[in-house]
Coordinates of C-alpha atoms in Angstrom, one line a residue:
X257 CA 25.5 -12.7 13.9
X258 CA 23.7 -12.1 17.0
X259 CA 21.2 -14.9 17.5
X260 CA 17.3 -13.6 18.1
X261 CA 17.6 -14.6 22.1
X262 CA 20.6 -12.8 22.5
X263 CA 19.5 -9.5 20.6
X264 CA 16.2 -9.6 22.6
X265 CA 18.5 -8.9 25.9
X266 CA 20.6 -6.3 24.3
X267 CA 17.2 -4.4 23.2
X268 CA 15.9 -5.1 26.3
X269 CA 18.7 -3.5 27.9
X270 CA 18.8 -0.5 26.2
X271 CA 14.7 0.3 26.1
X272 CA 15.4 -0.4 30.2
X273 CA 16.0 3.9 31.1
X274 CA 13.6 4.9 28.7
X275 CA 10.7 2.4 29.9
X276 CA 11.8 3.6 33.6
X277 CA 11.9 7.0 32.5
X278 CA 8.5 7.3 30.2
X279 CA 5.1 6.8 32.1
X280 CA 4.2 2.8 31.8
X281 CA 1.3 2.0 29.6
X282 CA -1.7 0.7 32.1
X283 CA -1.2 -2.9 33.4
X284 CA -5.1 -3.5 31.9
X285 CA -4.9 -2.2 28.6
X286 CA -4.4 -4.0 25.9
X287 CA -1.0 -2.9 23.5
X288 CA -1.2 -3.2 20.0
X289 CA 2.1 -2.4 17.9
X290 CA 1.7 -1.4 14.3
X291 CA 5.0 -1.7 12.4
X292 CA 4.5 0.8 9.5
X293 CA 6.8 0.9 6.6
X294 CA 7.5 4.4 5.8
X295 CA 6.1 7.7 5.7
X296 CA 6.6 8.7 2.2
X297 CA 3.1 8.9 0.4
X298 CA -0.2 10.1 1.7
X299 CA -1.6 6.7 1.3
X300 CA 0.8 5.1 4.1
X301 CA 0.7 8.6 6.3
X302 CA -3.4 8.3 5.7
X303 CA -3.5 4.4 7.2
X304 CA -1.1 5.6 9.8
X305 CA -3.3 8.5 11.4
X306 CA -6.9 6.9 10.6
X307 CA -5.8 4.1 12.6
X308 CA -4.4 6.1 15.4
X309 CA -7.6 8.6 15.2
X310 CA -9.8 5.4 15.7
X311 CA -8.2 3.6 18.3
X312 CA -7.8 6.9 20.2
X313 CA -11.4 7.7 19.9
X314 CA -13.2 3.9 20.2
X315 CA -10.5 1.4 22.1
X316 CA -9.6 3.3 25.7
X317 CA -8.7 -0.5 26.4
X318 CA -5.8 -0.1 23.7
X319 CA -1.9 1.5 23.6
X320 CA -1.2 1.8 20.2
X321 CA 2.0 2.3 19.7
X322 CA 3.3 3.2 16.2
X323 CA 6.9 3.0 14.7
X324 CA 8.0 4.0 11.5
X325 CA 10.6 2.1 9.5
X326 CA 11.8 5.0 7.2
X327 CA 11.7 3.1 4.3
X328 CA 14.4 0.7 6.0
X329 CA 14.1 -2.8 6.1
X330 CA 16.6 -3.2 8.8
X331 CA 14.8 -0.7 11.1
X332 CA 11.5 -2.3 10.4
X333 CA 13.4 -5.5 12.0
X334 CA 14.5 -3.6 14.6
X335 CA 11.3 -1.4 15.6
X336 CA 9.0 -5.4 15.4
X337 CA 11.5 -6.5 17.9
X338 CA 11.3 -3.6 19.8
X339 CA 7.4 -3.7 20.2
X340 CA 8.1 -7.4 21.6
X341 CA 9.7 -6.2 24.5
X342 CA 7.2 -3.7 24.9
X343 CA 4.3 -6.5 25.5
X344 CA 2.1 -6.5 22.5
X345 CA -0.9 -8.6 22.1
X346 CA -1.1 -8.2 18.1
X347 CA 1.2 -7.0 16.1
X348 CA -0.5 -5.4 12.7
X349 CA 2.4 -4.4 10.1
X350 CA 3.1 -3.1 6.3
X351 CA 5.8 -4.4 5.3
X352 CA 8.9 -2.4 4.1
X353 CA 10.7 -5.3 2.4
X354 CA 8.6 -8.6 2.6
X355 CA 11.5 -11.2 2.1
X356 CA 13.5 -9.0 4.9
X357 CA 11.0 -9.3 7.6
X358 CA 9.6 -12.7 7.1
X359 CA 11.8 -14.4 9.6
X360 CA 11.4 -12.0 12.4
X361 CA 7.5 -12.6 11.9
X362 CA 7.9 -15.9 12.1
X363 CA 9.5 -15.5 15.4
X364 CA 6.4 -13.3 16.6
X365 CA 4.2 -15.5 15.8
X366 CA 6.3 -18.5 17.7
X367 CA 6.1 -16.2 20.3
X368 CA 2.2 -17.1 20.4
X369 CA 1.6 -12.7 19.4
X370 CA -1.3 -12.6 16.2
X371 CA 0.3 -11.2 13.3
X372 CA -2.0 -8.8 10.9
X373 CA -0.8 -7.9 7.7
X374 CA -2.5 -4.9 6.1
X375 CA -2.5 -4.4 2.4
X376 CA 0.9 -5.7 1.9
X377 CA 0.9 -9.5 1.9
X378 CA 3.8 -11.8 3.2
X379 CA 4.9 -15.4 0.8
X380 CA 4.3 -17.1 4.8
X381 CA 1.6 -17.7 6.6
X382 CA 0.5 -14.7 9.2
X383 CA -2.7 -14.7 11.5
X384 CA -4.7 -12.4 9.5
X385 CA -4.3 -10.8 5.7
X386 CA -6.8 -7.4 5.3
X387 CA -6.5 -5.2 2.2
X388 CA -7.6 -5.2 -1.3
X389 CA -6.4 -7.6 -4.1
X390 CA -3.6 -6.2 -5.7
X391 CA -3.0 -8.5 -9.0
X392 CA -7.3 -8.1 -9.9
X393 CA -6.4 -4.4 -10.0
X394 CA -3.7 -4.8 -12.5
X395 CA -6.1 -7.0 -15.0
X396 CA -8.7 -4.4 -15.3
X397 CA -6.3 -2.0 -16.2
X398 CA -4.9 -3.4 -18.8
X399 CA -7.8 -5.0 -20.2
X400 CA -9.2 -1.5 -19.9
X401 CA -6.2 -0.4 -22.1
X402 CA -6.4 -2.8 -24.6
X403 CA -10.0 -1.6 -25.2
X404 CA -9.6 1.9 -25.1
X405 CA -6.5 1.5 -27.8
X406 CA -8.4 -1.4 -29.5
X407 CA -6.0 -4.1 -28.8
X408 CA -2.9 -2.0 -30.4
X409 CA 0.0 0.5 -28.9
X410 CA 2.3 1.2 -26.9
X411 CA 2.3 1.5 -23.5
X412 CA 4.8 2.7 -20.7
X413 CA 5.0 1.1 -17.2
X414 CA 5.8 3.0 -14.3
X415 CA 5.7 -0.2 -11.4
X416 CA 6.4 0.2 -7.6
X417 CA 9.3 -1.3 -5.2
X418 CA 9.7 -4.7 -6.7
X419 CA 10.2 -5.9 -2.8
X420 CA 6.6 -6.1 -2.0
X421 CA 3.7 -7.9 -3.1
X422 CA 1.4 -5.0 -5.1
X423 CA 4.0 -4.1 -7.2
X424 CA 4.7 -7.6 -8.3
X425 CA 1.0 -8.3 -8.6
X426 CA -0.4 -5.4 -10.0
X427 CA 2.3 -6.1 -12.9
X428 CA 1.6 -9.5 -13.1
X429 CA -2.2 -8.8 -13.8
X430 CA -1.6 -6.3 -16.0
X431 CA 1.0 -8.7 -18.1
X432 CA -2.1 -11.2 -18.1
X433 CA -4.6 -8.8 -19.1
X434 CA -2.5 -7.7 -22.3
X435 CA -1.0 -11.3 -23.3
X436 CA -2.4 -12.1 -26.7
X437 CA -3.3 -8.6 -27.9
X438 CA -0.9 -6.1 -29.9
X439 CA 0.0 -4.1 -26.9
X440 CA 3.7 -3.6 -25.8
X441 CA 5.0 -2.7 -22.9
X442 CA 7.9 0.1 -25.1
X443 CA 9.4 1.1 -21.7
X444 CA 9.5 0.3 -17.7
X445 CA 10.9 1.1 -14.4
X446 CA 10.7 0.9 -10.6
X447 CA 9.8 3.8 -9.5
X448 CA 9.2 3.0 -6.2
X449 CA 5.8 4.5 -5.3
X450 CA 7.9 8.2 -5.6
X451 CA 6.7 11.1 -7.7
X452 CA 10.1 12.5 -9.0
X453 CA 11.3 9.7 -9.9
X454 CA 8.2 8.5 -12.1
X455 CA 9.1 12.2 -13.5
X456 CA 12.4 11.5 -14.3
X457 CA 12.1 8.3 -16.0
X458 CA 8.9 9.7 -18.3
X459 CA 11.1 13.1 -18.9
X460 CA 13.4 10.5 -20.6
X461 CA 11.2 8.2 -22.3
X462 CA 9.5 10.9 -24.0
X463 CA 12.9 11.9 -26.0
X464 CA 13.2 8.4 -26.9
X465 CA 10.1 8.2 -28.3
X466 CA 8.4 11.1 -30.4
X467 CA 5.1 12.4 -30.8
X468 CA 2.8 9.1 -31.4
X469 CA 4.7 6.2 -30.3
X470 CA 3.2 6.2 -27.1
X471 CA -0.6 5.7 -25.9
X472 CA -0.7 4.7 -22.9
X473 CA 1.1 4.9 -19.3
X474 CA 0.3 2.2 -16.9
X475 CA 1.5 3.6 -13.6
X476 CA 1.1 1.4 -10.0
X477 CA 0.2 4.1 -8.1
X478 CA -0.9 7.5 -8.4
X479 CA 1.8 9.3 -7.1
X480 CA 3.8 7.9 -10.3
X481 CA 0.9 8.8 -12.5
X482 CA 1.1 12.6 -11.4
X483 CA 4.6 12.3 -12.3
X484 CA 4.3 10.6 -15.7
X485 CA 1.2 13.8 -16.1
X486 CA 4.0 16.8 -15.2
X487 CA 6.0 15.4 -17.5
X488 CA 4.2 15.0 -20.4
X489 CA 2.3 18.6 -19.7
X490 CA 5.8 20.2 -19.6
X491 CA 6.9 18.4 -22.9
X492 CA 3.5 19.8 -24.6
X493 CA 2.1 16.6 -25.3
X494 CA -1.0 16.3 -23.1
X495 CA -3.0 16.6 -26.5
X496 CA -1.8 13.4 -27.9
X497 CA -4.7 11.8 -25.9
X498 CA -2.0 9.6 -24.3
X499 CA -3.9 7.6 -21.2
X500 CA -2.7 7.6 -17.5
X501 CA -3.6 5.1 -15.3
X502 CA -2.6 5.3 -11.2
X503 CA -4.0 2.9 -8.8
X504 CA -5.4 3.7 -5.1
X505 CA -7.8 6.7 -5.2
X506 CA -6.3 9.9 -4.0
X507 CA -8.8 12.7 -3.9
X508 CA -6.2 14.6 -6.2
X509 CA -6.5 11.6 -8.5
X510 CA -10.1 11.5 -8.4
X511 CA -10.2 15.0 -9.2
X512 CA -7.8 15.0 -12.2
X513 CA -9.8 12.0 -13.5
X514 CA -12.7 13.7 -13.9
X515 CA -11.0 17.0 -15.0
X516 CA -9.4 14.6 -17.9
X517 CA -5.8 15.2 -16.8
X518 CA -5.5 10.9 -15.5
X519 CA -7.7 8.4 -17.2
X520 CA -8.5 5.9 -14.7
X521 CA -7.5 4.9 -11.1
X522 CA -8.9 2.5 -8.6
X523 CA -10.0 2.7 -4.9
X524 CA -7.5 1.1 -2.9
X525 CA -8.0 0.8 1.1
X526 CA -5.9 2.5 3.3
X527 CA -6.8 -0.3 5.7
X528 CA -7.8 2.3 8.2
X529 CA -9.6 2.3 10.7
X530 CA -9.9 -1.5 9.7
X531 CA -6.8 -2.6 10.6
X532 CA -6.8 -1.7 14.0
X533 CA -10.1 -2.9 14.6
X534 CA -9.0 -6.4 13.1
X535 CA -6.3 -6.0 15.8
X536 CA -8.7 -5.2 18.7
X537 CA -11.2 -7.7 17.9
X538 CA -8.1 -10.9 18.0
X539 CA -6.8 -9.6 21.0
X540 CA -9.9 -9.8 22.5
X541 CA -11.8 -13.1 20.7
X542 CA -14.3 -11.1 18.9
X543 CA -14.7 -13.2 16.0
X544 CA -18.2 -10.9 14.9
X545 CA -16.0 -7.8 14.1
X546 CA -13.6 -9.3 12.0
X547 CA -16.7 -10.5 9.8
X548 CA -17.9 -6.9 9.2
X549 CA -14.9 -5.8 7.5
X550 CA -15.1 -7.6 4.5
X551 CA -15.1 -11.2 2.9
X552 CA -13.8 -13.2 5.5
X553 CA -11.7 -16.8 4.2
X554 CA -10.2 -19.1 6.5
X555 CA -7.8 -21.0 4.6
X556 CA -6.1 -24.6 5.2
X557 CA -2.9 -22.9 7.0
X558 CA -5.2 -21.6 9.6
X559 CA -4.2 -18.4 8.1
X560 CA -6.9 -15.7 7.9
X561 CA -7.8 -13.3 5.3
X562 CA -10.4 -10.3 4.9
X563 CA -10.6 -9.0 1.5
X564 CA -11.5 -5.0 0.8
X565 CA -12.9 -4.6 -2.7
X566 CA -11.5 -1.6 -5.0
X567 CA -13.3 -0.4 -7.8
X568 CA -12.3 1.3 -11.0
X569 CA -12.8 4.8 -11.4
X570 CA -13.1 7.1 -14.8
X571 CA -14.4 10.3 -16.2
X572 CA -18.7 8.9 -16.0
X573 CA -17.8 7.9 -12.6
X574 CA -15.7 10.1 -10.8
X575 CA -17.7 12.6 -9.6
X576 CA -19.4 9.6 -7.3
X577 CA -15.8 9.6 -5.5
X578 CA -15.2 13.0 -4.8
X579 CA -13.8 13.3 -1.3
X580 CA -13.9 9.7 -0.5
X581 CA -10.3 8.9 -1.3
X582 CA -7.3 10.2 1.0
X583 CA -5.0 13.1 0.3
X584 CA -4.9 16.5 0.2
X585 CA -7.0 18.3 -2.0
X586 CA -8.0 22.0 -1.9
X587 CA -11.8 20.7 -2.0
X588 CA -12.2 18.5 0.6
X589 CA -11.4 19.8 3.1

């Protein structure tokens, strides 16, 4: 295999006529890359275009550039090192496949370039952490759950891609909240954050189990959750009062919560415009504005994290939400 010095040339190389060819980015601005993982959901097209919209608008100091991985962690390898050559100053990224890209940020960061993770976390040390709590989010729904079924039932989960940290932790909270209690966990899958597939997999669980043997649907994002809602609706049994629970606040979501169609979801940051103002304020020492984006913890690795609460949203509380979420919907526009 190629070693890291040795790729660096070949990219190098071939970026050479299309640097030469494209107009160079300004010798006194500062570039930012942002490494994003795909562009599959509105929540990762939202934290892509706020951030863009923001930097555009309040940083004419700052190139963003932006690369999209496709939902490949090979390319995500390949776009990071890219944005080396190109001269970044901070690199902020969501990761496709955290285990994939962890040695290739470990090589940014040797390269002295401030690494800022947004909502998905990394198992090593990066400059800076910003995004919600994922495994928090998973407790109160299934302590919310256990409540609403009075600690007894069945419940299908519908988790994300197992290769990033809020699908493991929103599991892993959820598992916590319903130890000890009579709930079971009849069926799961990963879904991978994708609609159809959600569909698929509750089209099928509902033949193998009949009317009343399940109550709830635990789903780790809302995109599943609308497909675990089209399938029971097409199956006629939206009048068993089974609950459906989607995490990160789409205005859709928000909407079908309060219409009754999805119990529950939970606010869940885009990390946008934050992100890129994290990014602005390392690259130029501004300690003030990373301490106005949230709870800021300095931790014993001389890692950094800043913390964006989420908060539960239901049927007596939904209509305080209504257009504050991301997404399209027909009445917030």
């Amino acid at each position: 295999m190629l070693n890291f010095t040795r790729r660096m040339l070949i990219i190098s190389a071939g970026l050479a006529t299309i640097l030469t060819a494209a107009p160079a980015f300004s010798a006194d601005k500062i570039v930012i890359g942002f490494s994003q993982a795909s562009s599959n959901s509105a929540h990762r097209n939202t934290m892509t275009k706020r951030n863009q919209a923001y930097a555009a608008e309040h940083f004419k100091d700052v190139d963003l550039i932006v690369t999209n991985a496709e939902g490949k962690s090979a390319k995500q390898i390949s776009d990071v090192e890219s944005l080396m050559v190109q001269g970044m100053k901070v690199l902020m990224i969501s990761a496709q496949d955290s285990a994939a890209i962890a040695p290739t940020i470990k090589q940014v960061l040797a390269a002295g370039i401030p690494v800022i993770t947004l909502e998905r976390s990394l198992d090593i040390p990066v400059t800076l952490h910003v995004g919600p709590h994922n495994k928090p989010i998973g407790t109160l729904a299934g302590k919310y759950i256990a409540e609403a079924l009075k600690g007894k039932g069945n419940v299908v989960e519908i988790k994300g891609d197992p290769a990033v940290a809020p699908a493991v932790e929103r599991h892993e909270g959820f598992a916590e909240a319903i130890a000890g209690t009579e709930i079971k966990v009849i069926a799961e899958t990963h879904a991978d954050w994708d609609q159809e597939k959600a569909l698929k997999f509750m089209e099928d669980t509902l033949q193998r189990f009949p009317a009343g043997q399940i109550q709830a649907v635990y789903a780790h994002n809302d995109n599943m959750a609308f497909g675990a809602l089209r399938a029971i609706q097409a199956a006629g049994r939206d009048k068993e009062g089974i609950l459906i629970i989607g995490i990160d606040g789409e205005n859709a979501a928000i909407r079908a919560v309060a219409k009754g169609d999805l119990t529950a979801t939970f606010t869940y940051s885009t990390v946008a415009p934050e992100g890129v103002i994290a990014a602005h304020a390392l690259a130029t020492n501004d300690t003030a504005a990373l301490e106005k984006l949230g709870t800021l913890t300095k931790k014993d690795d001389g890692s950094m994290e800043i913390e964006i609460a989420s908060k539960m949203i239901t049927k007596e509380n939904a209509a305080e939400f209504f257009c504050k979420g991301f997404g399209d919907d027909p009445e917030c526009k």
